[in-house]
Coordinates of C-alpha atoms in Angstrom, one line a residue:
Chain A
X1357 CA 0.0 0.0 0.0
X1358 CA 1.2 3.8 -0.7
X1359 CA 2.4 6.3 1.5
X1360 CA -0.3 8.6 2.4
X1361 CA 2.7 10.8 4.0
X1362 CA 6.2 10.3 3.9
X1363 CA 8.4 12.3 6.3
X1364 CA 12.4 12.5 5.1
X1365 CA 15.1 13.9 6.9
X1366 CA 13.2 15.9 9.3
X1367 CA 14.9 18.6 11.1
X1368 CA 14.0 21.0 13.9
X1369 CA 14.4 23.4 16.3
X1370 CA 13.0 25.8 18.9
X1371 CA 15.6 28.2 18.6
X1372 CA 19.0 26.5 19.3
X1373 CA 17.5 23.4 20.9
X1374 CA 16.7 20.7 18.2
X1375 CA 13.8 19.1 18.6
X1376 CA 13.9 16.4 15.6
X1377 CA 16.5 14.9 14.2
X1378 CA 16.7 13.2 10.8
X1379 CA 13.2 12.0 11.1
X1380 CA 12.1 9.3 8.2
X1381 CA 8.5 8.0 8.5
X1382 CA 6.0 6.6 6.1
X1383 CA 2.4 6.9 7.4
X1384 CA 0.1 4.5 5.2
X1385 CA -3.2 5.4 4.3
X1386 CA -6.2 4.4 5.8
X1387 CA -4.3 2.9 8.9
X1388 CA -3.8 4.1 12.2
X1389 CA -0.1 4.9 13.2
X1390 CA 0.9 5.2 16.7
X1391 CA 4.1 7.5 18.0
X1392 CA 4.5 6.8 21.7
X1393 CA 7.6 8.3 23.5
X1394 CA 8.2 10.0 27.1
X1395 CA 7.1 13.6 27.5
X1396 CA 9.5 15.9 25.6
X1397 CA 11.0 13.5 22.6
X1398 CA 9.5 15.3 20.0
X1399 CA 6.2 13.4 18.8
X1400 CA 4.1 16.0 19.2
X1401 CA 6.1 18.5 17.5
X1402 CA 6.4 15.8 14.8
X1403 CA 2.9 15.7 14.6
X1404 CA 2.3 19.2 14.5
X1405 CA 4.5 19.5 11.4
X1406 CA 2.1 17.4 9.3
X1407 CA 0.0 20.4 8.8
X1408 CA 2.4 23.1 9.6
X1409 CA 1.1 24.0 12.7
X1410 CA 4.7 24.8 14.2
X1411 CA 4.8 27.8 11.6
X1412 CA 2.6 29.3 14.5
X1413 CA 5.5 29.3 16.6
X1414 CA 8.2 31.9 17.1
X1415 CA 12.0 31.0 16.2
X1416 CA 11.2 27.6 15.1
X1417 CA 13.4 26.4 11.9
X1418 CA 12.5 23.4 10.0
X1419 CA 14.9 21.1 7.5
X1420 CA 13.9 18.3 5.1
X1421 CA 10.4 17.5 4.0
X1422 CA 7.1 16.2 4.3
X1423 CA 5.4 15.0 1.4
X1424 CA 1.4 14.3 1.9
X1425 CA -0.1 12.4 -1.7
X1426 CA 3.5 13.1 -3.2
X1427 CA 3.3 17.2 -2.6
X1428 CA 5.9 18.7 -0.4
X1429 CA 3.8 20.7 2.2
X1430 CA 6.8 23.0 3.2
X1431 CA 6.9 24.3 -0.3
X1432 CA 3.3 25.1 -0.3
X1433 CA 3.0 29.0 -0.2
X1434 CA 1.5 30.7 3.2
X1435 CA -1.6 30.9 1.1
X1436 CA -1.9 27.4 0.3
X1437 CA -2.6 26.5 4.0
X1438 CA -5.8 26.5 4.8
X1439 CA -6.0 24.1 1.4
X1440 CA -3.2 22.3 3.9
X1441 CA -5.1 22.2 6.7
X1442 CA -8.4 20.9 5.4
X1443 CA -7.2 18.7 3.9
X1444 CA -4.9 17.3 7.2
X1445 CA -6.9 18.1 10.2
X1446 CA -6.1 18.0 13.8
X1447 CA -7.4 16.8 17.0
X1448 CA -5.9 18.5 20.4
X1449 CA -5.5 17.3 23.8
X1450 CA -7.9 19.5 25.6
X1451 CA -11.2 19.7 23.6
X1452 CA -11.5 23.1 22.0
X1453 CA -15.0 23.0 20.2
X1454 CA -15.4 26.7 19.8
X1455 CA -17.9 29.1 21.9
X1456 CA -20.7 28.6 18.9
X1457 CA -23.8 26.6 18.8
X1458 CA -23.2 22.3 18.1
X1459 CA -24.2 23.2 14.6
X1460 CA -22.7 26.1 13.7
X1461 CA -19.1 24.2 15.6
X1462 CA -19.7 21.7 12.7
X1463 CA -20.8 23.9 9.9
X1464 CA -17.4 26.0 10.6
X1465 CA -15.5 24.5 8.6
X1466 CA -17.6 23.8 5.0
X1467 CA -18.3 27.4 5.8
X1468 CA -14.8 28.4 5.3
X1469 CA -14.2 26.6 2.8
X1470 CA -17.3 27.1 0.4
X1471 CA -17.9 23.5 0.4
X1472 CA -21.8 23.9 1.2
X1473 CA -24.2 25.4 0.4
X1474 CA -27.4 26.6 2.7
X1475 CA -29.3 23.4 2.0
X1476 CA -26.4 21.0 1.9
X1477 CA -25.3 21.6 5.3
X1478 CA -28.1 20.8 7.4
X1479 CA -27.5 17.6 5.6
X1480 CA -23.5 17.8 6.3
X1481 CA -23.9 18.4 9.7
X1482 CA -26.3 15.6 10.1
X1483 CA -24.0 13.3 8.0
X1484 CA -20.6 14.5 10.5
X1485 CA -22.3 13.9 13.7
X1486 CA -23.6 10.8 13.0
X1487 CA -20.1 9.7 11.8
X1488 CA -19.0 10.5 15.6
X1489 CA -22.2 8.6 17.2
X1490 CA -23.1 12.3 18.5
X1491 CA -26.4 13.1 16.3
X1492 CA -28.8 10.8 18.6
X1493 CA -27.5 12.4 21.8
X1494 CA -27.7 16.4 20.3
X1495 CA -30.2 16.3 17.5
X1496 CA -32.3 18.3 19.6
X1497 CA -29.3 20.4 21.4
X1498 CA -28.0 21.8 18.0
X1499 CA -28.5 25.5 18.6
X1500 CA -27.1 25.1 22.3
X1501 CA -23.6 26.1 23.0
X1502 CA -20.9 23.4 22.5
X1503 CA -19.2 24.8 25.8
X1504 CA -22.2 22.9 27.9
X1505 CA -21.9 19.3 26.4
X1506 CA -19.5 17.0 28.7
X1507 CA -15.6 16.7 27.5
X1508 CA -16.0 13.0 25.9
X1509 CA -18.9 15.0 23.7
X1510 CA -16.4 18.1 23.2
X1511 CA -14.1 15.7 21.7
X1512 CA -16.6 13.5 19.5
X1513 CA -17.4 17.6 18.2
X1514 CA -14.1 18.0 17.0
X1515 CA -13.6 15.2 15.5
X1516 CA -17.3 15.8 13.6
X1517 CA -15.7 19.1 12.4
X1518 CA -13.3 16.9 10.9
X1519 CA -15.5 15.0 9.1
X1520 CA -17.7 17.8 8.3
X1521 CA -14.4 19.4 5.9
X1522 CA -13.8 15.9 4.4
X1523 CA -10.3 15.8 5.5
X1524 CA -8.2 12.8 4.5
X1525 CA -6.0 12.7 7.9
X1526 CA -6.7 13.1 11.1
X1527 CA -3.9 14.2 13.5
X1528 CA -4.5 13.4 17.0
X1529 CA -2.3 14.9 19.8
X1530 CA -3.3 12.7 22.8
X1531 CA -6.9 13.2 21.8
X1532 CA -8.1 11.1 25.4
X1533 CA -5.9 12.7 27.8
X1534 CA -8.4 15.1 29.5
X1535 CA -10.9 11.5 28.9
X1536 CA -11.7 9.7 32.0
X1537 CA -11.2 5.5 31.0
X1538 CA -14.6 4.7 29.8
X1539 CA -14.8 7.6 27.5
X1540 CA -11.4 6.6 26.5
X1541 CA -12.7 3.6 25.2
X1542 CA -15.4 5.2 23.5
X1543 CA -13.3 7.8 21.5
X1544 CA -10.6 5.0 20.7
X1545 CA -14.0 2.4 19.5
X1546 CA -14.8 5.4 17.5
X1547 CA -11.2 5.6 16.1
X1548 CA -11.1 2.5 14.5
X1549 CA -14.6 3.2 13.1
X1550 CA -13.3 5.9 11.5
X1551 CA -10.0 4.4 10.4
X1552 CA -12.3 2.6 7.0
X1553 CA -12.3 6.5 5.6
X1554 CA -9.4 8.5 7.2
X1555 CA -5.7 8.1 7.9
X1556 CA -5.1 8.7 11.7
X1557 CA -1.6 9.6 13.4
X1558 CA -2.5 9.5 17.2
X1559 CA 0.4 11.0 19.5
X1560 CA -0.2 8.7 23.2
X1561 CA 1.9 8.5 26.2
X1562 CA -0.2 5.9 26.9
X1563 CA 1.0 2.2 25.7
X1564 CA -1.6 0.4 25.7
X1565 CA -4.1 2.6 24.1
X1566 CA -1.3 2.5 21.1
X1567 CA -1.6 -1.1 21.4
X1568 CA -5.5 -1.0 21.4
X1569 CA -5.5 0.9 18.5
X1570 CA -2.6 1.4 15.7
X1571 CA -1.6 -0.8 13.4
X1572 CA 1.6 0.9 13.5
X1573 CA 4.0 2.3 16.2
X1574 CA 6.8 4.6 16.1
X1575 CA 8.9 4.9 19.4
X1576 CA 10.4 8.2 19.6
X1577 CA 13.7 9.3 22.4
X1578 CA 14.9 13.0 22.7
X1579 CA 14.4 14.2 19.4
X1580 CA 14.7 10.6 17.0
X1581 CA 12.3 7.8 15.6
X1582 CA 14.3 5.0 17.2
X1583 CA 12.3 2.5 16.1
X1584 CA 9.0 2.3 13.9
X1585 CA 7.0 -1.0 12.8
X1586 CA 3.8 -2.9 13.0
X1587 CA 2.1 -2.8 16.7
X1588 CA 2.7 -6.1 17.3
X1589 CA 6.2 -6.7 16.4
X1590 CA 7.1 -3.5 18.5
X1591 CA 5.6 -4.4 21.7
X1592 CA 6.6 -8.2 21.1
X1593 CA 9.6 -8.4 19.2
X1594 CA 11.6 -4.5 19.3
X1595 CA 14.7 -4.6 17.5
X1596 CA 16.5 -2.1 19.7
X1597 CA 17.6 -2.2 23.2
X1598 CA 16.0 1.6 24.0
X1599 CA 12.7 0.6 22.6
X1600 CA 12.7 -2.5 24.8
X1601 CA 13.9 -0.7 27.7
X1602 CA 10.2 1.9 27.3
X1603 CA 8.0 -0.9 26.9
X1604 CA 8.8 -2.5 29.6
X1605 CA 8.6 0.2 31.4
X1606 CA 11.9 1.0 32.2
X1607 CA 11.7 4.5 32.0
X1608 CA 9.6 6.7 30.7
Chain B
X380 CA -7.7 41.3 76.4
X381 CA -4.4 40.9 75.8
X382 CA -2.9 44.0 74.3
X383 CA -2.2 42.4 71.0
X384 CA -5.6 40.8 70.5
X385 CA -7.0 44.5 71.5
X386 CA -4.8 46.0 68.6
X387 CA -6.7 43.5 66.2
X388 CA -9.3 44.3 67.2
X389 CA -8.9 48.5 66.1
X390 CA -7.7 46.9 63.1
X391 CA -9.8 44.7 62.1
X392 CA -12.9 47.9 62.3
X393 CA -10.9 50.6 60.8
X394 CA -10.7 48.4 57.8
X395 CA -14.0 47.5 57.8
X396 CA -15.0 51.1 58.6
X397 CA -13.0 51.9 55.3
X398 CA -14.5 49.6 53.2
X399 CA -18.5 50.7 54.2
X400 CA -16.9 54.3 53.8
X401 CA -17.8 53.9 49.8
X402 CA -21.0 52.5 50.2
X403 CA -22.0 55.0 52.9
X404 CA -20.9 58.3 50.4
X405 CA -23.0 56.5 47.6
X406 CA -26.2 56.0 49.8
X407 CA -25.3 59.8 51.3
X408 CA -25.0 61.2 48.0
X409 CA -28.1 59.7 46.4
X410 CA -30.1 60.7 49.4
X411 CA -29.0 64.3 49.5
X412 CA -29.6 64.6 45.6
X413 CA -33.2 63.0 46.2
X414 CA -33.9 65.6 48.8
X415 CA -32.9 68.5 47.2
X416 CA -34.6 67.1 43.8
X417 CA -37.7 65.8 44.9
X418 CA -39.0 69.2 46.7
X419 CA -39.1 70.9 42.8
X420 CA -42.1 68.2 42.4
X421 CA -43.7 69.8 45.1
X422 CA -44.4 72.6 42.5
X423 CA -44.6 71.2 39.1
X424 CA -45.5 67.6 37.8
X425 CA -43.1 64.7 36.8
X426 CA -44.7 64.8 33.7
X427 CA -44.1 68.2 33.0
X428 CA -40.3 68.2 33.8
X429 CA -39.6 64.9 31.9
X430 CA -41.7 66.1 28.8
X431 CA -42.0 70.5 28.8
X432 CA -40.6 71.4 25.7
X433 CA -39.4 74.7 27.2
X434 CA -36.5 75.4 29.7
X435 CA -36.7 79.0 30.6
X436 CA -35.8 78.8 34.4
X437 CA -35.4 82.7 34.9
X438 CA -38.8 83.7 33.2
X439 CA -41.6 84.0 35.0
X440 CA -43.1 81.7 35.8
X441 CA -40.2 79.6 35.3
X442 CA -40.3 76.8 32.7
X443 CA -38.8 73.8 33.6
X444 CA -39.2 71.2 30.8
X445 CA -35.9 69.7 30.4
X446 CA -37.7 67.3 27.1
X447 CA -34.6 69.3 24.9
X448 CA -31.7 68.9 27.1
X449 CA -32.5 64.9 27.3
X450 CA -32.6 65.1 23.5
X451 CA -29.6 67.1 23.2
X452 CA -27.6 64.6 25.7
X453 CA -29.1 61.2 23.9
X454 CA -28.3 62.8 20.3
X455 CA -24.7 63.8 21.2
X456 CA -24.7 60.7 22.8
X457 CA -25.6 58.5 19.9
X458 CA -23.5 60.4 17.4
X459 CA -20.5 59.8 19.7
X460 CA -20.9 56.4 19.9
X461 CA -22.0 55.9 16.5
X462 CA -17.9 57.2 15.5
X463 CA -16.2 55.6 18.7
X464 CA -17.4 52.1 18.5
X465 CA -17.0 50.7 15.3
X466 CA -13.6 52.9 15.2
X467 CA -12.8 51.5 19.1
X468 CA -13.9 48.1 18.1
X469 CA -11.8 47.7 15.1
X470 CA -8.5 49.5 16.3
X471 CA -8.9 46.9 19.1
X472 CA -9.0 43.6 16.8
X473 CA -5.7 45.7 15.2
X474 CA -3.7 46.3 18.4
X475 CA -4.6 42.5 19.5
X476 CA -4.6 40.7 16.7
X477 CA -2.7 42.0 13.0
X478 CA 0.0 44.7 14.4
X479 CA 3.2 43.9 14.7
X480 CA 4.8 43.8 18.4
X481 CA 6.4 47.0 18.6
X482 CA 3.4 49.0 16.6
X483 CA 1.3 47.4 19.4
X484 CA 3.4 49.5 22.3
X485 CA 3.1 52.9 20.2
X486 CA 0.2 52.1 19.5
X487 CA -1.1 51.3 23.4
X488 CA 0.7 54.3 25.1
X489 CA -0.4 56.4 22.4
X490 CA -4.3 55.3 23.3
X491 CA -2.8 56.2 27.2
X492 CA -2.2 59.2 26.4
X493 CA -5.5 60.4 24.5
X494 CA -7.2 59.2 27.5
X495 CA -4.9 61.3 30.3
X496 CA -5.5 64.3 28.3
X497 CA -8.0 67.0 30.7
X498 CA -11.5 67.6 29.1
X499 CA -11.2 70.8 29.3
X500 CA -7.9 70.8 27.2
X501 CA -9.9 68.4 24.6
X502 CA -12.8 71.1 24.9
X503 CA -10.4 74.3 24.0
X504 CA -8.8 72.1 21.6
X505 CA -12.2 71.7 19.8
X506 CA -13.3 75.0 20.1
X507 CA -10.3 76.6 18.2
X508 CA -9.7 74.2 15.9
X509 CA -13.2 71.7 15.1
X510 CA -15.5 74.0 15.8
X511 CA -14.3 76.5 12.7
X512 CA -13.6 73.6 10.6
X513 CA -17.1 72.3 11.1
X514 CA -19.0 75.9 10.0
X515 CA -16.7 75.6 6.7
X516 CA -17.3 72.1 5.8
X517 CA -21.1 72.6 6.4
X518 CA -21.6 76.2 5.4
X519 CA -23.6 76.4 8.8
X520 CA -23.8 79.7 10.5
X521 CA -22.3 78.0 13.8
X522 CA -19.8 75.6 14.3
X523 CA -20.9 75.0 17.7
X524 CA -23.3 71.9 17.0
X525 CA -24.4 68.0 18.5
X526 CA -21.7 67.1 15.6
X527 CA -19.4 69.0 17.2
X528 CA -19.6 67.7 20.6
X529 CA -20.1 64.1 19.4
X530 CA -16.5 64.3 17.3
X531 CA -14.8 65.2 20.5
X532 CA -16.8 63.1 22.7
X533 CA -15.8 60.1 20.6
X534 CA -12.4 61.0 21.1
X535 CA -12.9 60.4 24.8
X536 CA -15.0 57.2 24.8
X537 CA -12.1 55.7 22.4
X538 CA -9.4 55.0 25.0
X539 CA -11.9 53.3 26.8
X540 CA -13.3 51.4 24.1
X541 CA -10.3 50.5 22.9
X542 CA -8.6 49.2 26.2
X543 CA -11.7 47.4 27.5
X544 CA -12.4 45.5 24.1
X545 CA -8.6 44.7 23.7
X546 CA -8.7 43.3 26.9
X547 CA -11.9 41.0 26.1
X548 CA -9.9 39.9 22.6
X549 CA -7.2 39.0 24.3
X550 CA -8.8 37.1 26.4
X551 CA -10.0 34.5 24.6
X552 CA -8.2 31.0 24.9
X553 CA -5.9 30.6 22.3
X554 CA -7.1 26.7 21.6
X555 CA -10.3 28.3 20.0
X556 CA -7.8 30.5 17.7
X557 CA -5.3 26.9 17.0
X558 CA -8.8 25.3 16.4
X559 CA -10.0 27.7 13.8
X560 CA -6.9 28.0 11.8
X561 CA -5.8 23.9 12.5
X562 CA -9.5 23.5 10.2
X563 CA -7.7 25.2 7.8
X564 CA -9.8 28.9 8.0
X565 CA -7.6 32.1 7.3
X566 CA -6.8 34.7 9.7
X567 CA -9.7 37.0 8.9
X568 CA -12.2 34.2 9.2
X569 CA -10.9 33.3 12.2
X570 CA -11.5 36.7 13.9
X571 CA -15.0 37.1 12.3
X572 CA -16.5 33.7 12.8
X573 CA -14.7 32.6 16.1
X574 CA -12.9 35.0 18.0
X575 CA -15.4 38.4 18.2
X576 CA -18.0 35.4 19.7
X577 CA -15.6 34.7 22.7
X578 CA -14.7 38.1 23.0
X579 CA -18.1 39.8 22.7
X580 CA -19.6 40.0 26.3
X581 CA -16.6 41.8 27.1
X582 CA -16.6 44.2 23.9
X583 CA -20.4 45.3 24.9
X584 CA -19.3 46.1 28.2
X585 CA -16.9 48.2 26.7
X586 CA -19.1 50.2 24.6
X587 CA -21.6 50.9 27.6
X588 CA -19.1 51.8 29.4
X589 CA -17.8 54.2 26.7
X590 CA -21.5 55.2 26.8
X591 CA -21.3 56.3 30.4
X592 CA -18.8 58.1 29.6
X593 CA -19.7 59.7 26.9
X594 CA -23.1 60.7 28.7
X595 CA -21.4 61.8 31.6
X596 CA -19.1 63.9 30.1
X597 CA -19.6 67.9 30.9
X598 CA -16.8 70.3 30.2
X599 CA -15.7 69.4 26.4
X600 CA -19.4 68.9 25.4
X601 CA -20.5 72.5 27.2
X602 CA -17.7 74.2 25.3
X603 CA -18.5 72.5 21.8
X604 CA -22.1 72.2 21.4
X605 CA -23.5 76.1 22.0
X606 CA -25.4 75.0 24.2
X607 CA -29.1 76.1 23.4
X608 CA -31.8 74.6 25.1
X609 CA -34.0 73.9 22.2
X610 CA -35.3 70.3 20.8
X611 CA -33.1 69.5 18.4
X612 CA -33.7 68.4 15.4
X613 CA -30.3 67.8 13.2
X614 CA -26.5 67.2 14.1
X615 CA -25.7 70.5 12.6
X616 CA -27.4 72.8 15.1
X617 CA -26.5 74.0 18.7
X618 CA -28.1 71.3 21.5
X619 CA -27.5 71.4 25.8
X620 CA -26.9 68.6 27.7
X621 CA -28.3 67.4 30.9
X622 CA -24.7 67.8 32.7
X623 CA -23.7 71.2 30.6
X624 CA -26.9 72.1 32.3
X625 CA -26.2 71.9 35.5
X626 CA -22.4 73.0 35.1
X627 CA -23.8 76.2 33.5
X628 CA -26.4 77.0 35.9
X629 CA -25.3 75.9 39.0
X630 CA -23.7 79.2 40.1
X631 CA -26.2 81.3 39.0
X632 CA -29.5 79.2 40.6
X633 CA -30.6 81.1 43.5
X634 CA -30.7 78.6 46.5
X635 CA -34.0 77.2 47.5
X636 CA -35.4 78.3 44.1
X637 CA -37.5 76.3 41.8
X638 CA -34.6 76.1 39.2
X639 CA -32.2 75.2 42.1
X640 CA -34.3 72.4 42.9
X641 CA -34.5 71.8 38.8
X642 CA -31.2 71.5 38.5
X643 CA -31.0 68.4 41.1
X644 CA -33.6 67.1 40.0
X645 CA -31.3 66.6 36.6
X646 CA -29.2 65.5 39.0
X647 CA -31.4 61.9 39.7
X648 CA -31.8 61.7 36.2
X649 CA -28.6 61.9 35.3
X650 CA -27.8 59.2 38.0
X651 CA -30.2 57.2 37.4
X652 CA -29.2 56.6 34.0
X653 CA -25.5 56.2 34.3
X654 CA -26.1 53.9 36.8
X655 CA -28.4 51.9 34.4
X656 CA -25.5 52.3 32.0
X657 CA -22.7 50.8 34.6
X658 CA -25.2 48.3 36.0
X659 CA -25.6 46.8 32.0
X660 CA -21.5 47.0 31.6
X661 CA -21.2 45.1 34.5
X662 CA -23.4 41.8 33.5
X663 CA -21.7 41.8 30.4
X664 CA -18.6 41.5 32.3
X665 CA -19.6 39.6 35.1
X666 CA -21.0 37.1 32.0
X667 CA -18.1 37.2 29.8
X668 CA -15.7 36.0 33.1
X669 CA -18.4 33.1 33.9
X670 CA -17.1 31.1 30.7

């Protein structure tokens, strides 16, 4: 199967600390990739450079490149990013569904887009919230604020505006840490619903929930991809000593 | 008592005894005003000092229908606000949002400045150099117009405006601004569609308190507007305000007089709705910190 995105030689740094170093990863499509690592060795910043959302960020200076469907995203031109971002769309840690009603949280982002029109988006909105298993609970809540629906809901929301833009990837920056375990579950259940129409990189600290879910792992330390492979072989069968050392819960 | 727990004790009151002080001077200062007011209804009607058409408070009988100097405050009012919050509101989203650091600190101790400058200096200012500029423009006989004090009393309500709203922007948590661009929506529709939402109970409060302001505002407004006491019916003529009112006549108002009594009786009104104005501010506030 092809590369949905293909990460080569990926530098960079926070000012004079490097924060990635020589990065190579091939994310396939339609699969769920896992990059586990201790706090601080870089997978979240990885992650955020799949949509270029560490241009945000003062002093930082990126090498190498990052090719989504074969285009090189850090040659796109600033203009080109929203185009970026649609198209590779991110889930955060803390739930940040925006103080707007359910519907109008979904109908964001076809709005800024032009993807709808007035008709087609009661139809969209319908179509994204079902996707997340929200529509039955909020059908009747749509024109409340999304502020007053519980955190597992906030997150299910985001995700829906996801859906709602049609993006292809989903990034997702430890999308259950603020979850308590059950709705854990639920958001992971829902991941690998999901996984049939959209390519999902999911940053954990947790292990297991990158065992219960990916199909691939990446184990990152201080800044490098030591060691990336199919979910079972790495928590079974890792190749190198460092990798062994996490999963077993040496350190980390 | 131990010595110690007897100095607590003096303590302990004089602070509290400071902290009624405020509340005491605000019930002291309403009820003065209300006593002093309330004896003019003795002699005429509510009616007929909310709605006469005529102030003449030295004819005889006096007339005491202050009807034109509410206009004359609400229409300076309005115009002043119409200028000072679209202008406040947008030069906020600038400062907070699209200029550069170091344009941002001109930018904010210029905004300081305007508002540490006296009324009276904005007034002066006006009156030499607005005031002509406004009979030219308009061909008007008088320069001295509601236009006129509205110009300069937006220039006052701005610094307020500004800070207040820049405050609100500011305030909104970031992860709804990463949300908004991470779905791929541009700068621009980020402010329009996401950020002015989370930011907007505190941008209201700003404007009423601008209002307040603007409404309470005496000195500039008396040397701008001509100050005739007739109902007005355009911008571009002479109006009087509630407070240039009192200002003007205060001196002159022999005590115990009908028109004495008026003129604190403009007073109430005058408190009453700035307080209405504050009290409006302040749930806008109060609801903006809630989420």
């Amino acid at each position: 199967m092809s590369a949905k995105i293909e990460v080569a030689k990926l530098n960079l740094w926070y000012g004079d600390f490097q924060a990635l170093i020589d990065v190579d990863l091939a994310v396939r499509e339609k699969t769920i990739t896992a990059l586990i690592g201790s706090s601080g060795c870089g997978k979240s910043t990885l992650l955020r450079c799949l949509d270029r959302m560490n241009d945000r960020i003062d002093g930082v200076r990126i090498t190498g490149s990052v090719r989504i469907d074969g285009e090189d995203i850090y040659r796109m031109k600033k203009a080109e990013l929203p185009r970026l971002r649609k198209k590779v769309g991110m889930v955060f840690q803390r739930p940040n569904p925006f103080p707007l009603s359910v519907y109008k949280n979904v109908a964001f982002g076809p709005t800024v887009h032009h993807q709808a029109n007035h008709d087609e988006l009661d139809a969209l909105v319908e179509e994204s919230l079902r996707a997340v298993n929200l529509w039955d609970e909020l059908k009747d809540r749509l024109d409340e604020s999304a502020l007053g629906l519980s955190l597992e809901q906030k997150q299910r929301l985001c995700i829906a505006r996801l859906v709602a833009v049609k993006s292809e990837v989903l990034l997702m920056d430890e999308p259950c840490s603020a979850l308590d375990p059950v709705a854990t579950l639920k958001i992971e259940e829902l991941m690998r619903r999901l996984r049939a129409d959209f390519t999902i990189v999911i940053v954990t600290h947790n292990m297991q929930q990158a065992a219960r879910v990916s199909q691939e792992t990446g184990f990152m330390l201080l800044g490098e991809l030591v060691e990336f492979g199919r979910t079972p072989d790495i928590f079974t069968s890792p190749r190198d000593k460092r990798t062994e050392d996490y999963i077993t819960g040496r350190f980390g | 008592m131990s010595p110690r727990k007897i100095r607590e004790f003096f303590i302990e009151k004089l602070i509290f005894l400071s902290g009624v002080a405020s509340i005491v001077f605000v019930a002291l200062i309403f009820v003065f005003l209300l006593k002093e007011g309330v004896s003019l209804f003795k002699t005429i009607g509510l009616g007929d000092f909310l709605g006469g058409r005529f102030w003449y408070p030295i004819s005889d009988p006096p007339k005491l229908g202050i009807l034109p100097l509410i206009l004359g405050s609400l229409l300076v009012t309005a115009g002043a606000i119409a200028l000072a919050v679209p202008l406040g509101i947008a030069s906020a989203f600038y400062i907070a949002e699209v200029a550069p650091p170091r344009l941002r600190d001109a930018l904010k101790t210029c905004i300081e400045v305007l508002s540490a400058i006296p009324s009276v200096v904005l007034g002066f200012i006006g009156m030499v150099t607005l005031v002509p500029f406004i009979k030219r423009v308009f061909g008007i006989p008088t320069g001295l117009t509601a236009m006129t004090g509205s110009i300069m009393l937006a220039l006052m309500a701005l610094p307020t405006i500004i800070s207040i709203s820049e405050d609100a922007i500011n305030s909104v948590p970031g992860e709804y601004k990463a949300g908004a661009i991470a779905l791929g929506a541009t700068h621009w529709q980020t402010l329009r569609r996401v950020i002015i939402h989370g930011a907007m109970p505190g941008i209201i409060a700003a404007s009423m308190l601008g209002i307040g302001r603007v409404f309470g505002e005496t000195m500039a407004v008396m040397m701008v507007t001509g100050n005739a006491a007739v109902i007005p019916k355009s911008l571009l003529q002479p109006v009087r305000t509630l407070t240039a009112t009192i200002a003007a006549e205060m001196g002159e108002a022999v005590r115990g007089s009908e028109h004495f009594y008026a003129l604190f009786a403009i007073g109430i009104v005058l408190f009453i709705i700035s307080f209405a104005i504050n009290v409006t501010a302040d749930l806008f506030l109060n609801r903006g910190k809630k989420r």
